PDB file of C-alpha atoms in Angstrom:
ATOM      1  CA  MET A  74     119.042 151.855 162.507  1.00  0.00           C
ATOM      2  CA  THR A  75     117.676 150.642 159.426  1.00  0.00           C
ATOM      3  CA  ASP A  76     114.002 149.387 159.900  1.00  0.00           C
ATOM      4  CA  LEU A  77     111.097 151.458 160.963  1.00  0.00           C
ATOM      5  CA  PRO A  78     109.770 150.245 164.243  1.00  0.00           C
ATOM      6  CA  ASP A  79     106.488 149.136 164.294  1.00  0.00           C
ATOM      7  CA  ILE A  80     105.327 151.683 166.827  1.00  0.00           C
ATOM      8  CA  GLY A  81     106.461 155.312 167.326  1.00  0.00           C
ATOM      9  CA  LEU A  82     106.103 158.268 169.936  1.00  0.00           C
ATOM     10  CA  GLY A  83     104.030 161.269 168.735  1.00  0.00           C
ATOM     11  CA  THR A  84     105.347 164.436 170.117  1.00  0.00           C
ATOM     12  CA  TRP A  85     102.964 167.046 168.564  1.00  0.00           C
ATOM     13  CA  GLN A  86     101.430 169.629 171.469  1.00  0.00           C
ATOM     14  CA  ASN A  87     103.865 168.316 173.540  1.00  0.00           C
ATOM     15  CA  GLU A  88     105.116 171.638 174.515  1.00  0.00           C
ATOM     16  CA  ASP A  89     106.179 171.436 178.049  1.00  0.00           C
ATOM     17  CA  PRO A  90     109.913 171.296 178.224  1.00  0.00           C
ATOM     18  CA  GLU A  91     109.885 169.280 181.247  1.00  0.00           C
ATOM     19  CA  GLN A  92     107.223 166.809 180.346  1.00  0.00           C
ATOM     20  CA  CYS A  93     108.129 166.407 176.709  1.00  0.00           C
ATOM     21  CA  ALA A  94     111.925 165.510 177.706  1.00  0.00           C
ATOM     22  CA  ASP A  95     110.198 163.516 180.550  1.00  0.00           C
ATOM     23  CA  SER A  96     107.536 161.259 178.141  1.00  0.00           C
ATOM     24  CA  VAL A  97     110.773 160.856 175.408  1.00  0.00           C
ATOM     25  CA  ALA A  98     113.033 159.041 177.878  1.00  0.00           C
ATOM     26  CA  THR A  99     109.829 157.340 179.822  1.00  0.00           C
ATOM     27  CA  ALA A 100     109.020 156.045 176.290  1.00  0.00           C
ATOM     28  CA  LEU A 101     112.778 155.172 175.158  1.00  0.00           C
ATOM     29  CA  GLU A 102     113.827 153.485 178.491  1.00  0.00           C
ATOM     30  CA  MET A 103     110.297 151.319 177.952  1.00  0.00           C
ATOM     31  CA  GLY A 104     111.227 150.005 174.919  1.00  0.00           C
ATOM     32  CA  TYR A 105     110.026 152.442 171.946  1.00  0.00           C
ATOM     33  CA  ARG A 106     112.836 153.274 169.157  1.00  0.00           C
ATOM     34  CA  HIS A 107     111.145 155.698 167.219  1.00  0.00           C
ATOM     35  CA  ILE A 108     110.934 159.408 167.894  1.00  0.00           C
ATOM     36  CA  ASP A 109     108.667 161.780 165.937  1.00  0.00           C
ATOM     37  CA  THR A 110     109.337 165.630 166.449  1.00  0.00           C
ATOM     38  CA  ALA A 111     109.010 168.458 164.128  1.00  0.00           C
ATOM     39  CA  GLU A 112     110.996 172.108 163.776  1.00  0.00           C
ATOM     40  CA  ILE A 113     107.123 173.984 164.138  1.00  0.00           C
ATOM     41  CA  TYR A 114     106.321 172.015 167.363  1.00  0.00           C
ATOM     42  CA  GLY A 115     109.084 173.844 169.117  1.00  0.00           C
ATOM     43  CA  ASN A 116     110.010 170.869 171.139  1.00  0.00           C
ATOM     44  CA  GLU A 117     113.428 170.060 169.542  1.00  0.00           C
ATOM     45  CA  GLU A 118     115.218 170.825 172.185  1.00  0.00           C
ATOM     46  CA  SER A 119     113.081 168.639 175.039  1.00  0.00           C
ATOM     47  CA  VAL A 120     113.184 166.012 172.526  1.00  0.00           C
ATOM     48  CA  GLY A 121     116.981 166.305 172.633  1.00  0.00           C
ATOM     49  CA  ASP A 122     117.068 166.568 176.144  1.00  0.00           C
ATOM     50  CA  GLY A 123     114.857 163.132 176.414  1.00  0.00           C
ATOM     51  CA  LEU A 124     117.241 161.497 174.177  1.00  0.00           C
ATOM     52  CA  ALA A 125     119.860 162.579 176.439  1.00  0.00           C
ATOM     53  CA  THR A 126     118.445 161.152 179.804  1.00  0.00           C
ATOM     54  CA  ALA A 127     117.349 158.103 178.236  1.00  0.00           C
ATOM     55  CA  ASP A 128     119.681 154.900 179.134  1.00  0.00           C
ATOM     56  CA  VAL A 129     119.563 154.275 175.228  1.00  0.00           C
ATOM     57  CA  PRO A 130     122.316 154.321 172.996  1.00  0.00           C
ATOM     58  CA  ARG A 131     121.680 156.680 169.804  1.00  0.00           C
ATOM     59  CA  ASP A 132     122.107 154.180 167.161  1.00  0.00           C
ATOM     60  CA  GLU A 133     119.435 152.196 168.389  1.00  0.00           C
ATOM     61  CA  ILE A 134     117.034 155.031 168.302  1.00  0.00           C
ATOM     62  CA  PHE A 135     115.328 155.674 164.837  1.00  0.00           C
ATOM     63  CA  LEU A 136     114.875 160.117 165.151  1.00  0.00           C
ATOM     64  CA  ALA A 137     112.807 161.697 162.723  1.00  0.00           C
ATOM     65  CA  THR A 138     111.830 165.656 162.236  1.00  0.00           C
ATOM     66  CA  LYS A 139     110.434 167.920 159.698  1.00  0.00           C
ATOM     67  CA  VAL A 140     111.171 171.227 157.923  1.00  0.00           C
ATOM     68  CA  HIS A 141     107.767 173.211 157.385  1.00  0.00           C
ATOM     69  CA  GLY A 142     107.136 175.708 154.838  1.00  0.00           C
ATOM     70  CA  GLU A 143     105.039 178.108 157.074  1.00  0.00           C
ATOM     71  CA  SER A 144     107.498 178.537 159.750  1.00  0.00           C
ATOM     72  CA  THR A 145     110.592 178.615 157.984  1.00  0.00           C
ATOM     73  CA  SER A 146     111.322 178.204 154.727  1.00  0.00           C
ATOM     74  CA  LEU A 147     111.215 175.121 151.633  1.00  0.00           C
ATOM     75  CA  SER A 148     113.835 177.159 149.776  1.00  0.00           C
ATOM     76  CA  TYR A 149     116.846 175.219 149.002  1.00  0.00           C
ATOM     77  CA  ASP A 150     118.730 177.461 151.426  1.00  0.00           C
ATOM     78  CA  GLY A 151     115.691 177.783 153.873  1.00  0.00           C
ATOM     79  CA  VAL A 152     115.949 173.630 154.416  1.00  0.00           C
ATOM     80  CA  ILE A 153     119.532 173.666 154.901  1.00  0.00           C
ATOM     81  CA  GLU A 154     119.646 176.271 157.654  1.00  0.00           C
ATOM     82  CA  THR A 155     116.444 174.661 159.139  1.00  0.00           C
ATOM     83  CA  ALA A 156     117.610 171.401 158.811  1.00  0.00           C
ATOM     84  CA  HIS A 157     121.069 172.353 160.764  1.00  0.00           C
ATOM     85  CA  ASN A 158     119.171 174.273 163.427  1.00  0.00           C
ATOM     86  CA  SER A 159     117.062 171.012 164.124  1.00  0.00           C
ATOM     87  CA  LEU A 160     120.093 169.017 164.966  1.00  0.00           C
ATOM     88  CA  ASP A 161     121.732 171.449 166.885  1.00  0.00           C
ATOM     89  CA  ARG A 162     118.304 171.567 168.949  1.00  0.00           C
ATOM     90  CA  LEU A 163     117.959 168.132 169.282  1.00  0.00           C
ATOM     91  CA  GLY A 164     121.902 167.334 170.170  1.00  0.00           C
ATOM     92  CA  VAL A 165     122.278 165.022 167.519  1.00  0.00           C
ATOM     93  CA  GLU A 166     125.085 164.684 164.816  1.00  0.00           C
ATOM     94  CA  ALA A 167     122.356 163.578 162.581  1.00  0.00           C
ATOM     95  CA  VAL A 168     118.206 162.403 162.055  1.00  0.00           C
ATOM     96  CA  ASP A 169     117.555 159.163 160.783  1.00  0.00           C
ATOM     97  CA  LEU A 170     114.624 160.556 158.814  1.00  0.00           C
ATOM     98  CA  LEU A 171     113.733 164.431 157.624  1.00  0.00           C
ATOM     99  CA  TYR A 172     110.301 164.923 156.344  1.00  0.00           C
ATOM    100  CA  VAL A 173     108.715 167.556 153.926  1.00  0.00           C
ATOM    101  CA  HIS A 174     106.099 168.686 156.794  1.00  0.00           C
ATOM    102  CA  TRP A 175     103.411 169.868 154.089  1.00  0.00           C
ATOM    103  CA  PRO A 176     103.938 170.826 150.629  1.00  0.00           C
ATOM    104  CA  THR A 177     102.867 174.464 151.128  1.00  0.00           C
ATOM    105  CA  GLY A 178     104.454 177.700 151.843  1.00  0.00           C
ATOM    106  CA  ASP A 179     107.276 178.010 148.892  1.00  0.00           C
ATOM    107  CA  TYR A 180     107.652 174.310 148.562  1.00  0.00           C
ATOM    108  CA  ASP A 181     108.959 173.390 145.131  1.00  0.00           C
ATOM    109  CA  PRO A 182     109.723 169.867 144.183  1.00  0.00           C
ATOM    110  CA  GLU A 183     112.637 170.643 142.152  1.00  0.00           C
ATOM    111  CA  GLU A 184     114.373 172.963 144.572  1.00  0.00           C
ATOM    112  CA  THR A 185     113.294 171.725 147.994  1.00  0.00           C
ATOM    113  CA  LEU A 186     113.905 167.878 147.360  1.00  0.00           C
ATOM    114  CA  SER A 187     117.408 168.838 145.634  1.00  0.00           C
ATOM    115  CA  ALA A 188     118.429 170.411 149.529  1.00  0.00           C
ATOM    116  CA  PHE A 189     116.930 166.976 151.031  1.00  0.00           C
ATOM    117  CA  GLU A 190     119.005 165.005 148.690  1.00  0.00           C
ATOM    118  CA  GLU A 191     121.958 167.360 149.722  1.00  0.00           C
ATOM    119  CA  LEU A 192     121.419 167.257 153.413  1.00  0.00           C
ATOM    120  CA  ARG A 193     121.486 163.386 153.034  1.00  0.00           C
ATOM    121  CA  GLU A 194     124.812 163.316 151.083  1.00  0.00           C
ATOM    122  CA  GLU A 195     126.100 165.638 154.166  1.00  0.00           C
ATOM    123  CA  GLY A 196     125.038 162.954 156.408  1.00  0.00           C
ATOM    124  CA  VAL A 197     122.393 165.179 158.434  1.00  0.00           C
ATOM    125  CA  THR A 198     119.405 162.778 157.577  1.00  0.00           C
ATOM    126  CA  GLU A 199     119.786 158.685 156.445  1.00  0.00           C
ATOM    127  CA  ARG A 200     116.685 159.102 154.578  1.00  0.00           C
ATOM    128  CA  ILE A 201     114.004 161.644 153.012  1.00  0.00           C
ATOM    129  CA  GLY A 202     110.211 161.384 153.681  1.00  0.00           C
ATOM    130  CA  VAL A 203     107.061 163.855 152.967  1.00  0.00           C
ATOM    131  CA  SER A 204     104.325 164.382 155.049  1.00  0.00           C
ATOM    132  CA  ASN A 205     100.430 165.022 154.506  1.00  0.00           C
ATOM    133  CA  PHE A 206     101.011 164.321 150.776  1.00  0.00           C
ATOM    134  CA  GLU A 207      98.374 162.810 148.462  1.00  0.00           C
ATOM    135  CA  PRO A 208      99.264 160.368 145.736  1.00  0.00           C
ATOM    136  CA  SER A 209      99.911 163.197 143.282  1.00  0.00           C
ATOM    137  CA  THR A 210     102.118 165.090 145.144  1.00  0.00           C
ATOM    138  CA  VAL A 211     103.794 162.249 146.344  1.00  0.00           C
ATOM    139  CA  GLU A 212     104.367 160.852 142.594  1.00  0.00           C
ATOM    140  CA  ARG A 213     105.721 164.462 141.616  1.00  0.00           C
ATOM    141  CA  ALA A 214     108.029 163.721 144.540  1.00  0.00           C
ATOM    142  CA  LEU A 215     109.468 160.511 143.347  1.00  0.00           C
ATOM    143  CA  ASP A 216     110.087 161.754 139.985  1.00  0.00           C
ATOM    144  CA  VAL A 217     112.190 164.469 141.004  1.00  0.00           C
ATOM    145  CA  LEU A 218     113.978 162.520 143.739  1.00  0.00           C
ATOM    146  CA  ASP A 219     117.450 160.619 142.370  1.00  0.00           C
ATOM    147  CA  VAL A 220     117.272 158.317 145.540  1.00  0.00           C
ATOM    148  CA  PRO A 221     114.226 156.529 147.445  1.00  0.00           C
ATOM    149  CA  LEU A 222     111.588 157.813 148.984  1.00  0.00           C
ATOM    150  CA  PHE A 223     111.149 156.492 152.484  1.00  0.00           C
ATOM    151  CA  ALA A 224     107.908 157.569 153.933  1.00  0.00           C
ATOM    152  CA  ASN A 225     105.042 159.745 153.873  1.00  0.00           C
ATOM    153  CA  GLN A 226     103.089 160.678 157.360  1.00  0.00           C
ATOM    154  CA  VAL A 227      99.572 161.388 157.165  1.00  0.00           C
ATOM    155  CA  GLU A 228      96.448 161.095 159.396  1.00  0.00           C
ATOM    156  CA  MET A 229      95.244 157.696 159.540  1.00  0.00           C
ATOM    157  CA  HIS A 230      93.148 155.823 161.936  1.00  0.00           C
ATOM    158  CA  PRO A 231      90.182 153.563 161.777  1.00  0.00           C
ATOM    159  CA  LEU A 232      87.864 156.115 160.929  1.00  0.00           C
ATOM    160  CA  LEU A 233      90.336 157.700 157.979  1.00  0.00           C
ATOM    161  CA  GLN A 234      91.517 154.114 156.375  1.00  0.00           C
ATOM    162  CA  GLN A 235      93.300 155.911 153.614  1.00  0.00           C
ATOM    163  CA  GLU A 236      93.230 153.028 151.436  1.00  0.00           C
ATOM    164  CA  GLU A 237      94.392 154.790 148.286  1.00  0.00           C
ATOM    165  CA  LEU A 238      97.361 155.824 150.137  1.00  0.00           C
ATOM    166  CA  LEU A 239      98.205 152.464 151.217  1.00  0.00           C
ATOM    167  CA  ALA A 240      98.055 150.924 148.152  1.00  0.00           C
ATOM    168  CA  HIS A 241     100.262 153.680 146.552  1.00  0.00           C
ATOM    169  CA  ALA A 242     102.766 153.355 149.623  1.00  0.00           C
ATOM    170  CA  GLU A 243     103.118 149.329 148.585  1.00  0.00           C
ATOM    171  CA  GLU A 244     102.743 150.177 144.428  1.00  0.00           C
ATOM    172  CA  HIS A 245     105.932 152.425 144.945  1.00  0.00           C
ATOM    173  CA  ASP A 246     107.840 151.185 147.809  1.00  0.00           C
ATOM    174  CA  TYR A 247     107.429 153.401 150.822  1.00  0.00           C
ATOM    175  CA  HIS A 248     106.063 153.561 154.301  1.00  0.00           C
ATOM    176  CA  LEU A 249     103.282 155.014 155.295  1.00  0.00           C
ATOM    177  CA  VAL A 250     103.523 156.297 158.945  1.00  0.00           C
ATOM    178  CA  ALA A 251     100.204 157.097 160.671  1.00  0.00           C
ATOM    179  CA  TYR A 252      99.813 160.505 162.801  1.00  0.00           C
ATOM    180  CA  SER A 253      96.618 160.758 165.082  1.00  0.00           C
ATOM    181  CA  PRO A 254      96.203 156.731 164.992  1.00  0.00           C
ATOM    182  CA  LEU A 255      92.926 157.131 167.731  1.00  0.00           C
ATOM    183  CA  SER A 256      91.482 159.835 165.782  1.00  0.00           C
ATOM    184  CA  ARG A 257      92.612 162.176 168.777  1.00  0.00           C
ATOM    185  CA  GLY A 258      90.742 160.294 170.924  1.00  0.00           C
ATOM    186  CA  ASP A 259      87.413 159.313 168.955  1.00  0.00           C
ATOM    187  CA  VAL A 260      88.105 155.954 168.736  1.00  0.00           C
ATOM    188  CA  PHE A 261      86.944 155.403 172.284  1.00  0.00           C
ATOM    189  CA  ASP A 262      83.327 155.958 171.493  1.00  0.00           C
ATOM    190  CA  VAL A 263      83.184 153.634 168.347  1.00  0.00           C
ATOM    191  CA  PRO A 264      80.959 150.501 169.143  1.00  0.00           C
ATOM    192  CA  GLU A 265      82.913 148.053 166.833  1.00  0.00           C
ATOM    193  CA  ILE A 266      86.301 149.120 168.374  1.00  0.00           C
ATOM    194  CA  THR A 267      85.020 148.935 171.847  1.00  0.00           C
ATOM    195  CA  GLU A 268      83.569 145.548 171.207  1.00  0.00           C
ATOM    196  CA  ILE A 269      86.656 144.121 170.216  1.00  0.00           C
ATOM    197  CA  ALA A 270      88.299 145.698 172.980  1.00  0.00           C
ATOM    198  CA  GLY A 271      86.335 143.729 175.445  1.00  0.00           C
ATOM    199  CA  LYS A 272      86.864 140.503 173.183  1.00  0.00           C
ATOM    200  CA  HIS A 273      90.368 140.919 173.968  1.00  0.00           C
ATOM    201  CA  ASP A 274      90.691 142.388 177.491  1.00  0.00           C
ATOM    202  CA  VAL A 275      92.401 145.690 176.041  1.00  0.00           C
ATOM    203  CA  SER A 276      92.055 149.282 175.526  1.00  0.00           C
ATOM    204  CA  GLU A 277      90.359 150.691 172.413  1.00  0.00           C
ATOM    205  CA  ALA A 278      93.759 152.683 172.187  1.00  0.00           C
ATOM    206  CA  GLN A 279      95.507 149.030 171.419  1.00  0.00           C
ATOM    207  CA  VAL A 280      92.869 147.721 168.883  1.00  0.00           C
ATOM    208  CA  SER A 281      93.239 150.862 166.816  1.00  0.00           C
ATOM    209  CA  LEU A 282      97.101 150.556 166.845  1.00  0.00           C
ATOM    210  CA  ALA A 283      96.951 147.223 166.291  1.00  0.00           C
ATOM    211  CA  TRP A 284      94.902 147.447 162.942  1.00  0.00           C
ATOM    212  CA  VAL A 285      96.781 150.008 161.961  1.00  0.00           C
ATOM    213  CA  ARG A 286      99.739 148.307 161.711  1.00  0.00           C
ATOM    214  CA  GLU A 287      97.884 145.104 160.686  1.00  0.00           C
ATOM    215  CA  LYS A 288      97.103 147.196 157.450  1.00  0.00           C
ATOM    216  CA  GLY A 289     100.355 148.177 156.643  1.00  0.00           C
ATOM    217  CA  ALA A 290     101.397 151.099 158.625  1.00  0.00           C
ATOM    218  CA  TYR A 291     103.224 152.625 161.255  1.00  0.00           C
ATOM    219  CA  PRO A 292     101.522 154.300 164.572  1.00  0.00           C
ATOM    220  CA  ILE A 293     103.041 157.250 166.044  1.00  0.00           C
ATOM    221  CA  PRO A 294     100.524 157.869 168.915  1.00  0.00           C
ATOM    222  CA  LYS A 295     101.147 161.092 170.695  1.00  0.00           C
ATOM    223  CA  ALA A 296     101.077 160.366 174.683  1.00  0.00           C
ATOM    224  CA  THR A 297     102.343 162.138 177.626  1.00  0.00           C
ATOM    225  CA  SER A 298     101.331 159.998 180.620  1.00  0.00           C
ATOM    226  CA  GLU A 299     103.789 156.792 181.748  1.00  0.00           C
ATOM    227  CA  THR A 300     100.094 155.076 181.672  1.00  0.00           C
ATOM    228  CA  HIS A 301      99.424 155.668 178.130  1.00  0.00           C
ATOM    229  CA  ILE A 302     102.936 155.435 177.276  1.00  0.00           C
ATOM    230  CA  ARG A 303     103.080 151.801 178.414  1.00  0.00           C
ATOM    231  CA  ASP A 304      99.514 151.179 177.124  1.00  0.00           C
ATOM    232  CA  ASN A 305     100.007 151.728 173.508  1.00  0.00           C
ATOM    233  CA  PHE A 306     103.463 150.411 173.461  1.00  0.00           C
ATOM    234  CA  GLU A 307     101.284 146.912 174.790  1.00  0.00           C
ATOM    235  CA  SER A 308      99.525 147.122 171.720  1.00  0.00           C
ATOM    236  CA  LEU A 309     102.596 145.142 170.197  1.00  0.00           C
ATOM    237  CA  ALA A 310     101.530 142.027 172.060  1.00  0.00           C
ATOM    238  CA  LEU A 311      97.701 142.168 170.387  1.00  0.00           C
ATOM    239  CA  GLU A 312      97.133 140.088 167.277  1.00  0.00           C
ATOM    240  CA  LEU A 313      93.764 140.572 165.912  1.00  0.00           C
ATOM    241  CA  ASP A 314      91.865 138.641 163.805  1.00  0.00           C
ATOM    242  CA  ASP A 315      90.494 138.539 160.471  1.00  0.00           C
ATOM    243  CA  GLU A 316      87.282 139.076 161.665  1.00  0.00           C
ATOM    244  CA  ASP A 317      88.313 141.952 164.329  1.00  0.00           C
ATOM    245  CA  VAL A 318      90.168 143.615 161.110  1.00  0.00           C
ATOM    246  CA  ALA A 319      86.845 142.933 158.752  1.00  0.00           C
ATOM    247  CA  ALA A 320      84.670 144.441 161.704  1.00  0.00           C
ATOM    248  CA  ILE A 321      87.003 147.632 161.618  1.00  0.00           C
ATOM    249  CA  ASP A 322      87.080 147.651 158.043  1.00  0.00           C
ATOM    250  CA  ASP A 323      83.274 148.157 157.700  1.00  0.00           C
ATOM    251  CA  ILE A 324      83.095 150.848 160.077  1.00  0.00           C
ATOM    252  CA  ASP A 325      80.710 153.650 158.319  1.00  0.00           C
ATOM    253  CA  ARG A 326      82.326 156.606 159.655  1.00  0.00           C
ATOM    254  CA  GLU A 327      84.642 159.125 158.696  1.00  0.00           C
ATOM    255  CA  THR A 328      86.518 161.559 160.408  1.00  0.00           C
ATOM    256  CA  ARG A 329      89.267 163.683 159.215  1.00  0.00           C
ATOM    257  CA  HIS A 330      90.958 166.160 161.314  1.00  0.00           C
ATOM    258  CA  ILE A 331      93.077 167.522 158.919  1.00  0.00           C
ATOM    259  CA  ASP A 332      91.422 168.423 155.531  1.00  0.00           C
ATOM    260  CA  TYR A 333      93.693 168.241 152.346  1.00  0.00           C
ATOM    261  CA  GLN A 334      90.746 169.277 150.461  1.00  0.00           C
ATOM    262  CA  ALA A 335      90.515 172.739 152.186  1.00  0.00           C
ATOM    263  CA  ALA A 336      94.618 173.054 152.614  1.00  0.00           C
ATOM    264  CA  PRO A 337      95.356 176.557 150.700  1.00  0.00           C
ATOM    265  CA  TRP A 338      97.802 174.530 148.259  1.00  0.00           C
ATOM    266  CA  HIS A 339      95.620 172.207 147.108  1.00  0.00           C
TER     267      HIS A 339
END
């Protein structure tokens, strides 16, 4: 699959094996085509079970996983080994997108990203991404890579609007993938979002996801129940008008669940 689907299923904290497999299969059979996981989530095998269970051909699914520097290693050999282990756990021959999960641990742009390029040449991954990178660390990666950077996955939602990263992604021609697009449930308590939800007779979650897409990013909300998986998916039918988007843009409140400034590598 070449294009990044407009919405994906996040699997962070989806640690119960049966529940994880069921939620992945449910999402795929409902119409989702983007599944996001990571080595450090400890659920790649369960995600693979869900992929195998769903009656959806592998070549119709955009599958992404990540290599984390704290749980394994972002050295050249560490990246190669971890990526191959991820394929084994997922039960696939390749992933569509492989991320550097954080610029931490023994992350070294030249060494780490050369391993990612080697994996791309091997066919282990079709695309290279980074996650939790600020513009400066993205630019360093862009300088090192000889192939295009496909995406940067970051926290983004109406309470953390990431204007700088959105502009940077557009300028440098990579995608911004939004995790925690519902601000871990905070969007349900924002009056502006609740008002827009009532106007369109939809949930606050759908409003938040539609806003993220309107800004040019790709949300990957996590969900385990069929009800929430469906509600999130139905956001694809919601079109916010200019007034709605402006009202959300003007929200005077910021919530950041992942603080890059406090991170040990900063």
